[in-house]
Amino acid sequence: MLDSAESKLSMKLTREHLPLFKVLPRPALDIVALQKEIIKFGFDNYSLYSDLDFGGEYVHLCNQYNETHTRFISDEESLRARGLHNGRMYRQLAITKFDSKKYPNINFLDPITDKRKAIRCAIERDSIEYKPQLDERNYNVPGDNAKGMLLEILNSFKAKFTRVRLAVLMPGFEGKPHIDYNTDYSIRVHIPIFTNLDSTFNYITDGTKVTTAHMPADGKMWYVNTGYTHYVANKGAAPRLHLVANLESQEDLYP
């Protein structure tokens, strides 16, 4: 293990050296003020959350293997019967967008059918096969939705923020267990805005052991370790809305 906070800041620790959950060591946000702004800007209208749909800001990341990102989509017929929009129980609204100035003339319609190749194309920036549109770290420019307290939150991180979005889980949603990426690539932070006690973030470790946390909407920011198998669920009666931010380095984990 590392001996000091300074040495921790100088490294990008892999998943084994970081906890599953961690509340960031910083003062809590004024959650009531943030909730009021979400309503003021109309971000509680979840029909606006189309950035995982065709033509959306993040569809290239989630459909990068030329297949439907089924872990976030459930049976359309049952959803239609429950009155849910577009058959999607998991939806995102982009707060940051792709850095088109740094990477102009990108072909976002270029599909990658080989999953292993897609991972290389998304991570290895020095590779001739590197595709910037598949790299979450390139979605780091504040978009039109980055305003008010949301923009203040982005600018408050010590690390460089990448791919920040509002993510809603509709009632009854349960995702499929999956791993996103190791923590030396990026770390992920959740800020609960609207939630309920039956909304949880769940890890599966050692094959079968499930570790569950409910993140209350109290202004705290939560680090989650995406290098382990995990899934989210909302078994409550109301939508769960989080601001989700990726950070390119790990200094926000420490005082």
Short mmCIF file of C-alpha atoms in Angstrom, two decimals:
data_model
loop_
_atom_site.label_atom_id
_atom_site.label_comp_id
_atom_site.label_asym_id
_atom_site.label_seq_id
_atom_site.Cartn_x
_atom_site.Cartn_y
_atom_site.Cartn_z
CA MET A 1 0.00 0.00 0.00
CA LEU A 2 1.03 3.61 -0.48
CA ASP A 3 2.59 5.46 2.43
CA SER A 4 1.20 8.97 2.05
CA ALA A 5 -1.54 11.04 0.47
CA GLU A 6 1.08 12.58 -1.83
CA SER A 7 2.14 9.20 -3.18
CA LYS A 8 -1.51 8.23 -3.69
CA LEU A 9 -2.10 11.35 -5.75
CA SER A 10 0.88 10.54 -7.95
CA MET A 11 -0.53 7.15 -8.99
CA LYS A 12 -3.59 5.75 -10.69
CA LEU A 13 -4.60 2.88 -8.45
CA THR A 14 -6.20 -0.22 -9.94
CA ARG A 15 -9.49 -1.57 -8.67
CA GLU A 16 -7.91 -3.89 -6.09
CA HIS A 17 -6.42 -0.91 -4.22
CA LEU A 18 -9.65 1.08 -3.98
CA PRO A 19 -12.86 0.39 -2.05
CA LEU A 20 -16.16 -0.52 -3.66
CA PHE A 21 -17.78 2.69 -2.35
CA LYS A 22 -16.38 5.88 -0.87
CA VAL A 23 -18.01 9.18 0.05
CA LEU A 24 -15.76 11.95 -1.25
CA PRO A 25 -14.08 13.99 1.51
CA ARG A 26 -15.70 17.34 0.72
CA PRO A 27 -18.56 19.45 2.09
CA ALA A 28 -22.03 18.33 1.07
CA LEU A 29 -23.83 20.21 -1.68
CA ASP A 30 -27.01 22.19 -1.02
CA ILE A 31 -29.18 19.37 -2.33
CA VAL A 32 -32.45 21.33 -2.01
CA ALA A 33 -31.03 24.12 -4.17
CA LEU A 34 -29.83 21.56 -6.73
CA GLN A 35 -33.22 19.85 -6.80
CA LYS A 36 -34.93 23.19 -7.39
CA GLU A 37 -32.58 23.96 -10.29
CA ILE A 38 -33.25 20.56 -11.87
CA ILE A 39 -36.96 21.41 -11.86
CA LYS A 40 -36.34 25.00 -12.99
CA PHE A 41 -34.37 23.84 -16.05
CA GLY A 42 -36.93 21.14 -16.86
CA PHE A 43 -34.49 18.31 -16.22
CA ASP A 44 -37.19 16.44 -14.32
CA ASN A 45 -38.86 15.86 -17.72
CA TYR A 46 -37.29 12.50 -18.44
CA SER A 47 -38.63 12.39 -22.00
CA LEU A 48 -35.72 14.78 -22.74
CA TYR A 49 -33.20 12.11 -21.78
CA SER A 50 -32.31 10.77 -25.23
CA ASP A 51 -28.52 10.63 -25.23
CA LEU A 52 -28.40 6.83 -25.36
CA ASP A 53 -30.83 6.80 -28.29
CA PHE A 54 -29.88 6.87 -31.97
CA GLY A 55 -28.24 10.21 -32.71
CA GLY A 56 -27.67 10.94 -29.01
CA GLU A 57 -24.43 12.27 -27.59
CA TYR A 58 -23.41 8.99 -25.92
CA VAL A 59 -24.88 6.36 -28.24
CA HIS A 60 -21.45 5.73 -29.80
CA LEU A 61 -20.05 4.66 -26.44
CA CYS A 62 -22.91 2.35 -25.58
CA ASN A 63 -23.44 0.83 -29.02
CA GLN A 64 -19.77 0.65 -29.94
CA TYR A 65 -19.92 -3.09 -30.70
CA ASN A 66 -22.71 -2.63 -33.28
CA GLU A 67 -25.25 -4.23 -30.92
CA THR A 68 -27.98 -2.94 -28.61
CA HIS A 69 -26.78 -2.00 -25.15
CA THR A 70 -29.27 -4.44 -23.65
CA ARG A 71 -28.16 -4.06 -20.04
CA PHE A 72 -30.05 -0.74 -20.02
CA ILE A 73 -33.08 -1.73 -22.09
CA SER A 74 -36.00 -3.93 -21.08
CA ASP A 75 -38.88 -5.53 -22.95
CA GLU A 76 -40.66 -2.80 -24.90
CA GLU A 77 -44.10 -4.37 -24.71
CA SER A 78 -44.19 -4.48 -20.93
CA LEU A 79 -42.82 -0.94 -20.74
CA ARG A 80 -45.44 0.37 -23.16
CA ALA A 81 -48.13 -1.20 -20.99
CA ARG A 82 -46.73 0.75 -18.04
CA GLY A 83 -46.67 4.00 -20.00
CA LEU A 84 -42.89 4.43 -20.11
CA HIS A 85 -41.45 6.53 -22.94
CA ASN A 86 -39.55 4.98 -25.84
CA GLY A 87 -39.30 1.63 -24.08
CA ARG A 88 -36.34 2.83 -22.04
CA MET A 89 -36.17 2.49 -18.27
CA TYR A 90 -32.59 3.76 -18.12
CA ARG A 91 -31.96 7.11 -19.79
CA GLN A 92 -29.24 9.75 -19.87
CA LEU A 93 -29.06 13.48 -20.53
CA ALA A 94 -25.62 14.71 -21.61
CA ILE A 95 -24.03 17.47 -19.54
CA THR A 96 -20.73 17.23 -21.41
CA LYS A 97 -20.15 16.59 -25.10
CA PHE A 98 -17.45 15.25 -27.40
CA ASP A 99 -14.37 17.46 -27.94
CA SER A 100 -14.90 18.08 -31.65
CA LYS A 101 -12.27 20.85 -31.74
CA LYS A 102 -9.55 18.44 -30.71
CA TYR A 103 -10.91 15.66 -32.92
CA PRO A 104 -12.65 17.16 -36.00
CA ASN A 105 -14.11 15.10 -38.84
CA ILE A 106 -14.87 12.03 -36.72
CA ASN A 107 -17.10 9.41 -38.33
CA PHE A 108 -19.53 8.56 -35.53
CA LEU A 109 -21.29 5.99 -37.71
CA ASP A 110 -18.19 3.80 -38.01
CA PRO A 111 -19.23 0.56 -36.22
CA ILE A 112 -16.87 -1.73 -34.33
CA THR A 113 -18.06 -5.33 -34.36
CA ASP A 114 -15.17 -6.95 -32.46
CA LYS A 115 -15.56 -6.27 -28.74
CA ARG A 116 -11.87 -6.79 -27.96
CA LYS A 117 -10.83 -4.49 -30.77
CA ALA A 118 -13.33 -1.88 -29.57
CA ILE A 119 -11.71 -1.81 -26.15
CA ARG A 120 -8.28 -1.23 -27.70
CA CYS A 121 -9.69 1.47 -29.97
CA ALA A 122 -11.20 3.23 -26.96
CA ILE A 123 -8.23 3.17 -24.60
CA GLU A 124 -4.92 3.07 -26.46
CA ARG A 125 -4.45 6.65 -27.57
CA ASP A 126 -1.09 5.92 -29.22
CA SER A 127 -2.50 3.13 -31.37
CA ILE A 128 -3.16 3.69 -35.08
CA GLU A 129 -6.53 2.01 -34.45
CA TYR A 130 -7.50 4.52 -31.75
CA LYS A 131 -11.01 5.91 -32.24
CA PRO A 132 -11.60 9.06 -30.15
CA GLN A 133 -15.38 8.71 -30.34
CA LEU A 134 -15.18 5.48 -28.31
CA ASP A 135 -13.08 7.03 -25.55
CA GLU A 136 -15.18 8.41 -22.68
CA ARG A 137 -12.30 10.72 -21.76
CA ASN A 138 -12.99 12.78 -24.89
CA TYR A 139 -16.51 13.73 -23.79
CA ASN A 140 -15.15 16.54 -21.63
CA VAL A 141 -16.60 19.78 -23.04
CA PRO A 142 -19.50 21.38 -21.10
CA GLY A 143 -22.62 21.31 -23.26
CA ASP A 144 -25.79 23.39 -23.28
CA ASN A 145 -27.12 21.54 -20.23
CA ALA A 146 -24.06 22.42 -18.15
CA LYS A 147 -25.42 25.43 -16.31
CA GLY A 148 -26.13 26.69 -12.83
CA MET A 149 -25.07 24.37 -10.04
CA LEU A 150 -24.32 21.58 -12.52
CA LEU A 151 -21.55 23.65 -14.07
CA GLU A 152 -20.32 24.66 -10.61
CA ILE A 153 -20.07 20.97 -9.68
CA LEU A 154 -18.05 20.21 -12.80
CA ASN A 155 -15.62 23.00 -12.04
CA SER A 156 -15.29 21.97 -8.39
CA PHE A 157 -13.53 18.68 -9.12
CA LYS A 158 -9.77 18.56 -8.69
CA ALA A 159 -9.47 16.04 -11.51
CA LYS A 160 -10.42 16.62 -15.13
CA PHE A 161 -14.07 15.71 -15.63
CA THR A 162 -15.08 13.51 -18.57
CA ARG A 163 -18.50 12.35 -19.71
CA VAL A 164 -20.83 13.90 -17.17
CA ARG A 165 -24.53 13.11 -17.46
CA LEU A 166 -27.82 13.02 -15.64
CA ALA A 167 -28.94 9.39 -15.43
CA VAL A 168 -32.44 8.30 -14.52
CA LEU A 169 -33.65 4.85 -13.48
CA MET A 170 -37.39 4.46 -13.92
CA PRO A 171 -39.35 2.49 -11.30
CA GLY A 172 -38.90 -1.25 -11.68
CA PHE A 173 -35.57 -1.06 -13.50
CA GLU A 174 -32.82 -3.56 -12.68
CA GLY A 175 -29.66 -3.59 -14.78
CA LYS A 176 -27.62 -6.59 -15.79
CA PRO A 177 -24.37 -7.25 -13.87
CA HIS A 178 -21.40 -5.85 -15.80
CA ILE A 179 -17.92 -4.33 -15.52
CA ASP A 180 -17.17 -0.97 -17.14
CA TYR A 181 -13.40 -0.42 -16.80
CA ASN A 182 -10.57 -0.43 -14.30
CA THR A 183 -9.96 2.58 -12.09
CA ASP A 184 -6.59 3.44 -13.64
CA TYR A 185 -8.51 4.44 -16.79
CA SER A 186 -11.09 6.63 -15.08
CA ILE A 187 -13.11 6.79 -11.87
CA ARG A 188 -16.82 7.39 -11.51
CA VAL A 189 -18.70 9.63 -9.08
CA HIS A 190 -22.44 9.61 -8.37
CA ILE A 191 -24.39 12.53 -6.89
CA PRO A 192 -27.94 11.46 -5.96
CA ILE A 193 -30.52 14.16 -6.71
CA PHE A 194 -33.88 12.37 -6.48
CA THR A 195 -34.03 8.86 -5.08
CA ASN A 196 -35.90 6.43 -2.84
CA LEU A 197 -34.87 3.85 -0.27
CA ASP A 198 -35.45 1.01 -2.73
CA SER A 199 -32.91 2.37 -5.22
CA THR A 200 -29.53 0.63 -4.85
CA PHE A 201 -26.05 0.21 -6.30
CA ASN A 202 -24.97 -3.44 -6.06
CA TYR A 203 -21.66 -5.30 -6.40
CA ILE A 204 -21.11 -9.00 -7.02
CA THR A 205 -17.75 -10.15 -5.64
CA ASP A 206 -16.27 -13.63 -5.18
CA GLY A 207 -18.76 -14.92 -7.73
CA THR A 208 -21.90 -14.72 -5.59
CA LYS A 209 -21.45 -12.23 -2.73
CA VAL A 210 -23.63 -9.14 -3.18
CA THR A 211 -22.68 -5.86 -1.51
CA THR A 212 -25.41 -3.23 -1.69
CA ALA A 213 -25.51 0.50 -0.93
CA HIS A 214 -28.30 3.04 -1.05
CA MET A 215 -27.01 6.52 -1.84
CA PRO A 216 -29.27 9.11 -0.20
CA ALA A 217 -29.95 12.49 -1.79
CA ASP A 218 -28.19 14.45 0.95
CA GLY A 219 -25.61 16.39 -1.08
CA LYS A 220 -22.78 13.89 -0.71
CA MET A 221 -20.76 12.58 -3.65
CA TRP A 222 -20.08 8.85 -3.94
CA TYR A 223 -17.16 7.16 -5.67
CA VAL A 224 -18.10 3.75 -7.12
CA ASN A 225 -15.56 1.16 -8.29
CA THR A 226 -16.52 0.27 -11.86
CA GLY A 227 -13.72 -2.31 -12.11
CA TYR A 228 -15.85 -4.88 -10.29
CA THR A 229 -19.07 -6.54 -11.44
CA HIS A 230 -21.97 -4.29 -10.51
CA TYR A 231 -25.53 -3.35 -11.38
CA VAL A 232 -28.08 -0.74 -10.38
CA ALA A 233 -31.72 -1.22 -9.46
CA ASN A 234 -34.74 0.93 -8.67
CA LYS A 235 -37.43 -1.16 -7.01
CA GLY A 236 -39.18 1.92 -5.65
CA ALA A 237 -42.22 3.81 -6.91
CA ALA A 238 -40.41 6.98 -8.06
CA PRO A 239 -37.62 7.64 -10.60
CA ARG A 240 -34.04 7.74 -9.33
CA LEU A 241 -31.98 10.62 -10.73
CA HIS A 242 -28.20 10.88 -10.27
CA LEU A 243 -25.58 13.18 -11.69
CA VAL A 244 -22.85 10.82 -12.85
CA ALA A 245 -19.34 12.13 -13.55
CA ASN A 246 -16.25 10.37 -14.79
CA LEU A 247 -12.93 11.76 -13.57
CA GLU A 248 -9.69 11.13 -15.43
CA SER A 249 -7.58 10.89 -12.25
CA GLN A 250 -8.08 10.07 -8.58
CA GLU A 251 -7.17 13.11 -6.47
CA ASP A 252 -10.80 13.79 -5.50
CA LEU A 253 -10.72 10.57 -3.45
CA TYR A 254 -8.44 12.26 -0.90
CA PRO A 255 -8.68 15.42 1.27
#
